[in-house]
Amino acid sequence: MYTQSHQDPVSVESQYDVVWIPVVDKSTEWNEARQQLFKNHQLNMPWYSVYHPFLINPAVFIYIQEVRHLNKKPILVVLDPQGKLVSNNAFHMLWIWGMQGFPFTRAREAELWKQQTWGIKLLADSINEDISNWIKEENYICLYGGENIDWIREFIATARKVAEATSIPLQILYVGKSNSNEEQVRKIVDTITVEKLSHSLQEYHQVWFFWQRLESMWHSKTQLGCTVENDPLLLEINTLLSFDKNHEGWAVFCRGTTMAVAKSETILQSLKDFDSWKTHVEDKDFVTALNHHLNQL
């Protein structure tokens, strides 16, 4: 994002620079290996950095940790040209909107949310090029997650059977689980690929980005004072994050801004009950009919 924004030096989005302040525990043994690792990080960064972590006054570390609430995750603090604080952590806006969030003020954040509606574009358009093409082609899209490969096999088989019965163009994509490690993700993705079950996010960083972006939406909304009681978008985001805690799995069917989401046993049972609600598909959009049945359950 930094490189892209600085390709045009006169653009508004390029009018910033980044300074890396490496926060290192002073009790950490600083040997040759750590020094080399630190230098490698510096060389890989296109921005400024403090020359050495131990040059930073201990009081600065205390300030960053206590006032800027730094824990184990990096934060991106934004200051305006006068040095005034604009954002305690702009990573949330960056993951959601990229450089569209510039200059990362609270007002800009609120403005961008006013332009959003809950749908597949907000949820996943930026994570995979295939999704953008499916949206343009007006396909029905199913995103699903979880780690239970037996449930995945049964769910995919049932979903394809229903799609065939209704003659809808359905694309199915596996997006993983938020707390899975790279080895777990690779194992499931390999199984899905070998058995030709569905599409999947092939790289671990894509899975990470999908969930990081969704969590960033939650943080962004809550920092603006929204609650699940007064904000429909936050309610949908919260629902997906809560379903991810379910080991079995979950799925969301969508087309445009019409979405139907449920956790493993509920969504699977709804698809198995298709004969009882298939007449509604003739009167309504498939996702709307599915959502109606899920609400009844």
CSV table of C-alpha atoms in Angstrom, one decimal:
chain,number,residue,atom,x,y,z
A,1,MET,CA,0.0,0.0,0.0
A,2,TYR,CA,2.9,2.4,0.9
A,3,THR,CA,4.6,1.7,-2.4
A,4,GLN,CA,1.4,2.1,-4.5
A,5,SER,CA,0.5,5.4,-2.8
A,6,HIS,CA,4.0,6.9,-3.4
A,7,GLN,CA,4.0,6.1,-7.1
A,8,ASP,CA,2.4,9.5,-7.8
A,9,PRO,CA,4.4,11.9,-5.5
A,10,VAL,CA,1.9,14.8,-6.1
A,11,SER,CA,-1.2,12.8,-5.1
A,12,VAL,CA,-3.0,13.5,-1.8
A,13,GLU,CA,-2.6,9.9,-0.6
A,14,SER,CA,1.2,10.1,-0.9
A,15,GLN,CA,1.6,13.1,1.5
A,16,TYR,CA,2.9,11.1,4.4
A,17,ASP,CA,5.9,9.2,5.7
A,18,VAL,CA,6.3,6.2,8.0
A,19,VAL,CA,8.8,5.9,10.9
A,20,TRP,CA,9.3,2.6,12.5
A,21,ILE,CA,9.9,2.7,16.3
A,22,PRO,CA,11.1,-0.8,17.3
A,23,VAL,CA,9.9,-1.6,20.8
A,24,VAL,CA,12.3,-4.1,22.3
A,25,ASP,CA,12.3,-5.4,25.9
A,26,LYS,CA,15.6,-4.0,27.4
A,27,SER,CA,16.0,-7.3,29.4
A,28,THR,CA,16.3,-9.1,26.0
A,29,GLU,CA,19.8,-10.4,25.3
A,30,TRP,CA,21.0,-8.5,22.2
A,31,ASN,CA,23.4,-10.8,20.4
A,32,GLU,CA,24.7,-10.9,16.9
A,33,ALA,CA,21.8,-13.0,15.6
A,34,ARG,CA,19.2,-10.4,16.9
A,35,GLN,CA,21.2,-7.6,15.5
A,36,GLN,CA,21.3,-9.2,12.0
A,37,LEU,CA,17.5,-9.9,12.2
A,38,PHE,CA,16.9,-6.3,13.1
A,39,LYS,CA,19.1,-5.1,10.2
A,40,ASN,CA,17.2,-7.4,7.8
A,41,HIS,CA,13.9,-5.9,8.9
A,42,GLN,CA,15.3,-2.4,8.3
A,43,LEU,CA,16.6,-3.2,4.9
A,44,ASN,CA,13.2,-4.7,3.9
A,45,MET,CA,11.3,-1.5,4.8
A,46,PRO,CA,10.9,1.4,2.4
A,47,TRP,CA,10.5,3.9,5.2
A,48,TYR,CA,12.4,5.5,8.0
A,49,SER,CA,13.3,3.7,11.2
A,50,VAL,CA,15.1,4.4,14.5
A,51,TYR,CA,18.7,3.4,14.0
A,52,HIS,CA,18.8,1.0,17.0
A,53,PRO,CA,16.2,0.0,19.6
A,54,PHE,CA,18.4,0.8,22.6
A,55,LEU,CA,18.8,4.4,21.5
A,56,ILE,CA,15.2,5.1,22.5
A,57,ASN,CA,14.7,6.5,26.0
A,58,PRO,CA,12.9,4.0,28.4
A,59,ALA,CA,10.3,6.7,29.1
A,60,VAL,CA,9.3,6.6,25.5
A,61,PHE,CA,8.6,2.8,25.7
A,62,ILE,CA,6.5,3.4,28.8
A,63,TYR,CA,4.6,6.1,27.0
A,64,ILE,CA,4.0,3.9,23.9
A,65,GLN,CA,2.8,1.0,26.0
A,66,GLU,CA,0.7,2.8,28.6
A,67,VAL,CA,-0.7,5.7,26.5
A,68,ARG,CA,-0.8,4.3,23.0
A,69,HIS,CA,-1.8,0.8,24.4
A,70,LEU,CA,0.8,-1.2,22.5
A,71,ASN,CA,0.7,-4.9,23.4
A,72,LYS,CA,2.1,-7.7,21.2
A,73,LYS,CA,0.6,-6.5,18.0
A,74,PRO,CA,2.1,-3.5,16.0
A,75,ILE,CA,0.1,-0.3,16.0
A,76,LEU,CA,0.1,2.5,13.4
A,77,VAL,CA,-0.2,5.9,15.2
A,78,VAL,CA,-1.0,8.8,12.9
A,79,LEU,CA,0.1,12.4,13.5
A,80,ASP,CA,-1.0,15.4,11.4
A,81,PRO,CA,1.5,17.9,9.9
A,82,GLN,CA,1.3,19.9,13.2
A,83,GLY,CA,2.2,16.8,15.2
A,84,LYS,CA,-1.3,16.4,16.7
A,85,LEU,CA,-2.7,12.9,17.2
A,86,VAL,CA,-5.1,11.9,14.5
A,87,SER,CA,-5.4,8.1,15.2
A,88,ASN,CA,-4.2,5.8,18.0
A,89,ASN,CA,-4.1,2.9,15.5
A,90,ALA,CA,-4.9,3.3,11.8
A,91,PHE,CA,-4.3,-0.3,11.0
A,92,HIS,CA,-8.1,-1.0,11.2
A,93,MET,CA,-8.9,1.6,8.5
A,94,LEU,CA,-5.9,0.4,6.4
A,95,TRP,CA,-7.1,-3.2,6.4
A,96,ILE,CA,-10.7,-2.3,5.5
A,97,TRP,CA,-10.2,0.5,2.9
A,98,GLY,CA,-6.5,0.7,2.1
A,99,MET,CA,-5.3,4.2,1.2
A,100,GLN,CA,-8.9,5.3,0.8
A,101,GLY,CA,-8.8,5.8,4.5
A,102,PHE,CA,-6.2,8.6,4.2
A,103,PRO,CA,-5.7,10.8,6.2
A,104,PHE,CA,-7.1,8.3,8.8
A,105,THR,CA,-9.0,10.8,10.9
A,106,ARG,CA,-12.1,9.8,12.9
A,107,ALA,CA,-14.2,11.9,10.6
A,108,ARG,CA,-12.9,10.1,7.5
A,109,GLU,CA,-13.6,6.8,9.2
A,110,ALA,CA,-17.2,7.7,9.9
A,111,GLU,CA,-17.6,9.1,6.4
A,112,LEU,CA,-16.4,5.8,4.8
A,113,TRP,CA,-18.8,3.7,6.9
A,114,LYS,CA,-21.8,5.9,5.8
A,115,GLN,CA,-21.0,4.7,2.2
A,116,GLN,CA,-21.1,1.0,3.1
A,117,THR,CA,-23.9,-1.5,2.9
A,118,TRP,CA,-23.6,-5.1,4.2
A,119,GLY,CA,-22.9,-7.4,1.3
A,120,ILE,CA,-20.3,-9.5,-0.5
A,121,LYS,CA,-18.4,-6.5,-1.7
A,122,LEU,CA,-17.7,-5.2,1.8
A,123,LEU,CA,-17.1,-8.6,3.2
A,124,ALA,CA,-14.7,-10.1,0.7
A,125,ASP,CA,-14.3,-8.3,-2.6
A,126,SER,CA,-10.7,-7.3,-1.8
A,127,ILE,CA,-9.4,-10.7,-0.6
A,128,ASN,CA,-9.5,-12.6,-3.9
A,129,GLU,CA,-9.6,-11.7,-7.6
A,130,ASP,CA,-12.0,-14.5,-8.3
A,131,ILE,CA,-14.6,-12.9,-6.0
A,132,SER,CA,-14.5,-9.7,-8.0
A,133,ASN,CA,-15.1,-11.6,-11.2
A,134,TRP,CA,-18.0,-13.6,-9.7
A,135,ILE,CA,-19.7,-10.4,-8.5
A,136,LYS,CA,-19.4,-9.0,-12.0
A,137,GLU,CA,-20.9,-12.2,-13.5
A,138,GLU,CA,-23.7,-12.0,-10.9
A,139,ASN,CA,-23.0,-15.5,-9.5
A,140,TYR,CA,-24.3,-16.7,-6.2
A,141,ILE,CA,-21.3,-16.9,-3.8
A,142,CYS,CA,-20.9,-19.1,-0.8
A,143,LEU,CA,-18.1,-18.4,1.7
A,144,TYR,CA,-17.5,-21.0,4.3
A,145,GLY,CA,-15.0,-21.8,7.1
A,146,GLY,CA,-14.2,-24.3,9.9
A,147,GLU,CA,-11.8,-27.2,10.5
A,148,ASN,CA,-14.1,-30.2,10.4
A,149,ILE,CA,-13.3,-31.9,7.1
A,150,ASP,CA,-16.2,-34.3,7.4
A,151,TRP,CA,-18.7,-31.5,7.8
A,152,ILE,CA,-17.0,-29.7,4.9
A,153,ARG,CA,-17.5,-32.7,2.6
A,154,GLU,CA,-21.1,-33.1,3.6
A,155,PHE,CA,-21.9,-29.4,3.3
A,156,ILE,CA,-20.3,-29.0,-0.1
A,157,ALA,CA,-22.1,-32.1,-1.5
A,158,THR,CA,-25.4,-30.8,-0.2
A,159,ALA,CA,-24.9,-27.3,-1.4
A,160,ARG,CA,-24.0,-28.4,-4.9
A,161,LYS,CA,-27.1,-30.7,-5.0
A,162,VAL,CA,-29.3,-27.8,-4.1
A,163,ALA,CA,-27.6,-25.5,-6.6
A,164,GLU,CA,-28.1,-28.0,-9.4
A,165,ALA,CA,-31.8,-28.5,-8.4
A,166,THR,CA,-32.4,-24.7,-8.6
A,167,SER,CA,-30.1,-24.1,-11.7
A,168,ILE,CA,-28.3,-21.3,-10.0
A,169,PRO,CA,-24.6,-20.4,-10.8
A,170,LEU,CA,-23.0,-21.0,-7.4
A,171,GLN,CA,-19.3,-20.4,-6.6
A,172,ILE,CA,-18.1,-21.8,-3.3
A,173,LEU,CA,-14.9,-20.5,-1.5
A,174,TYR,CA,-13.2,-21.8,1.7
A,175,VAL,CA,-11.9,-18.9,3.8
A,176,GLY,CA,-10.4,-20.9,6.8
A,177,LYS,CA,-10.6,-20.2,10.5
A,178,SER,CA,-9.2,-17.1,12.3
A,179,ASN,CA,-7.1,-18.9,14.9
A,180,SER,CA,-5.8,-21.7,12.6
A,181,ASN,CA,-2.0,-21.9,12.1
A,182,GLU,CA,-0.4,-22.2,8.7
A,183,GLU,CA,0.0,-26.0,8.9
A,184,GLN,CA,-3.7,-26.5,9.8
A,185,VAL,CA,-4.8,-24.2,6.9
A,186,ARG,CA,-2.5,-26.0,4.4
A,187,LYS,CA,-3.8,-29.4,5.4
A,188,ILE,CA,-7.5,-28.5,4.9
A,189,VAL,CA,-6.8,-26.5,1.7
A,190,ASP,CA,-4.8,-29.4,0.3
A,191,THR,CA,-7.7,-31.8,1.0
A,192,ILE,CA,-10.2,-29.5,-0.6
A,193,THR,CA,-8.0,-29.1,-3.7
A,194,VAL,CA,-7.2,-32.8,-4.1
A,195,GLU,CA,-10.8,-33.8,-3.7
A,196,LYS,CA,-12.0,-30.9,-5.9
A,197,LEU,CA,-14.5,-29.9,-3.3
A,198,SER,CA,-14.5,-26.1,-3.9
A,199,HIS,CA,-12.4,-23.1,-4.4
A,200,SER,CA,-10.3,-22.0,-1.5
A,201,LEU,CA,-7.9,-19.2,-0.4
A,202,GLN,CA,-4.6,-20.9,-1.3
A,203,GLU,CA,-2.2,-18.9,0.7
A,204,TYR,CA,-2.1,-18.6,4.5
A,205,HIS,CA,-1.7,-14.8,4.4
A,206,GLN,CA,-5.0,-14.5,2.4
A,207,VAL,CA,-6.8,-16.4,5.2
A,208,TRP,CA,-5.1,-14.2,7.8
A,209,PHE,CA,-6.1,-11.1,5.8
A,210,PHE,CA,-9.8,-12.1,5.6
A,211,TRP,CA,-10.1,-12.5,9.3
A,212,GLN,CA,-7.9,-9.6,10.2
A,213,ARG,CA,-10.0,-7.4,8.0
A,214,LEU,CA,-13.3,-8.6,9.6
A,215,GLU,CA,-11.9,-8.1,13.1
A,216,SER,CA,-10.7,-4.6,12.0
A,217,MET,CA,-14.3,-3.8,11.0
A,218,TRP,CA,-15.4,-4.8,14.5
A,219,HIS,CA,-12.8,-2.6,16.2
A,220,SER,CA,-13.5,0.3,13.8
A,221,LYS,CA,-17.2,0.2,14.5
A,222,THR,CA,-16.9,-0.1,18.3
A,223,GLN,CA,-14.3,2.7,18.5
A,224,LEU,CA,-16.9,4.9,16.8
A,225,GLY,CA,-19.3,4.0,19.6
A,226,CYS,CA,-21.5,1.6,17.7
A,227,THR,CA,-23.2,-1.4,19.3
A,228,VAL,CA,-24.9,-4.5,18.0
A,229,GLU,CA,-28.1,-3.1,19.3
A,230,ASN,CA,-28.0,0.1,17.3
A,231,ASP,CA,-25.8,-0.8,14.3
A,232,PRO,CA,-27.0,-3.5,11.8
A,233,LEU,CA,-23.6,-3.7,10.1
A,234,LEU,CA,-21.8,-4.4,13.5
A,235,LEU,CA,-24.4,-7.1,14.3
A,236,GLU,CA,-23.6,-8.9,11.0
A,237,ILE,CA,-19.9,-8.6,11.6
A,238,ASN,CA,-20.3,-9.8,15.2
A,239,THR,CA,-22.4,-12.8,14.0
A,240,LEU,CA,-19.7,-14.0,11.6
A,241,LEU,CA,-16.9,-13.6,14.2
A,242,SER,CA,-19.0,-15.6,16.7
A,243,PHE,CA,-19.7,-18.4,14.2
A,244,ASP,CA,-15.9,-18.6,13.6
A,245,LYS,CA,-15.5,-19.8,17.2
A,246,ASN,CA,-17.6,-22.9,16.3
A,247,HIS,CA,-15.2,-25.7,15.5
A,248,GLU,CA,-17.5,-27.4,13.0
A,249,GLY,CA,-17.9,-24.6,10.5
A,250,TRP,CA,-20.3,-22.0,9.1
A,251,ALA,CA,-21.4,-20.6,5.8
A,252,VAL,CA,-22.8,-17.5,4.2
A,253,PHE,CA,-24.7,-17.5,0.9
A,254,CYS,CA,-24.8,-14.1,-0.9
A,255,ARG,CA,-25.6,-12.2,-4.0
A,256,GLY,CA,-25.1,-8.5,-4.0
A,257,THR,CA,-26.4,-7.2,-0.7
A,258,THR,CA,-28.6,-10.2,0.0
A,259,MET,CA,-27.0,-12.6,2.5
A,260,ALA,CA,-27.9,-15.7,4.5
A,261,VAL,CA,-25.6,-16.9,7.2
A,262,ALA,CA,-25.7,-19.6,9.7
A,263,LYS,CA,-23.4,-22.0,11.6
A,264,SER,CA,-22.6,-25.6,10.7
A,265,GLU,CA,-25.6,-27.7,11.7
A,266,THR,CA,-28.2,-25.0,11.0
A,267,ILE,CA,-27.0,-24.2,7.4
A,268,LEU,CA,-26.5,-27.9,6.6
A,269,GLN,CA,-30.0,-28.8,7.9
A,270,SER,CA,-31.6,-25.9,5.9
A,271,LEU,CA,-30.0,-27.2,2.7
A,272,LYS,CA,-31.2,-30.8,3.5
A,273,ASP,CA,-34.7,-29.4,4.1
A,274,PHE,CA,-34.7,-27.8,0.6
A,275,ASP,CA,-37.8,-29.8,-0.6
A,276,SER,CA,-39.8,-28.1,2.1
A,277,TRP,CA,-39.0,-24.5,1.0
A,278,LYS,CA,-38.0,-24.9,-2.7
A,279,THR,CA,-41.4,-23.4,-3.8
A,280,HIS,CA,-40.3,-20.1,-2.2
A,281,VAL,CA,-37.3,-20.0,-4.6
A,282,GLU,CA,-39.7,-19.5,-7.5
A,283,ASP,CA,-41.3,-16.4,-5.8
A,284,LYS,CA,-38.1,-15.0,-4.3
A,285,ASP,CA,-34.3,-14.9,-4.9
A,286,PHE,CA,-32.6,-18.1,-3.7
A,287,VAL,CA,-30.7,-16.4,-0.9
A,288,THR,CA,-33.8,-14.6,0.3
A,289,ALA,CA,-35.7,-17.9,0.4
A,290,LEU,CA,-32.8,-19.6,2.3
A,291,ASN,CA,-32.7,-16.7,4.7
A,292,HIS,CA,-36.5,-17.0,5.3
A,293,HIS,CA,-36.1,-20.7,6.1
A,294,LEU,CA,-33.1,-20.0,8.4
A,295,ASN,CA,-35.1,-17.4,10.3
A,296,GLN,CA,-37.9,-19.9,10.8
A,297,LEU,CA,-35.4,-22.3,12.3
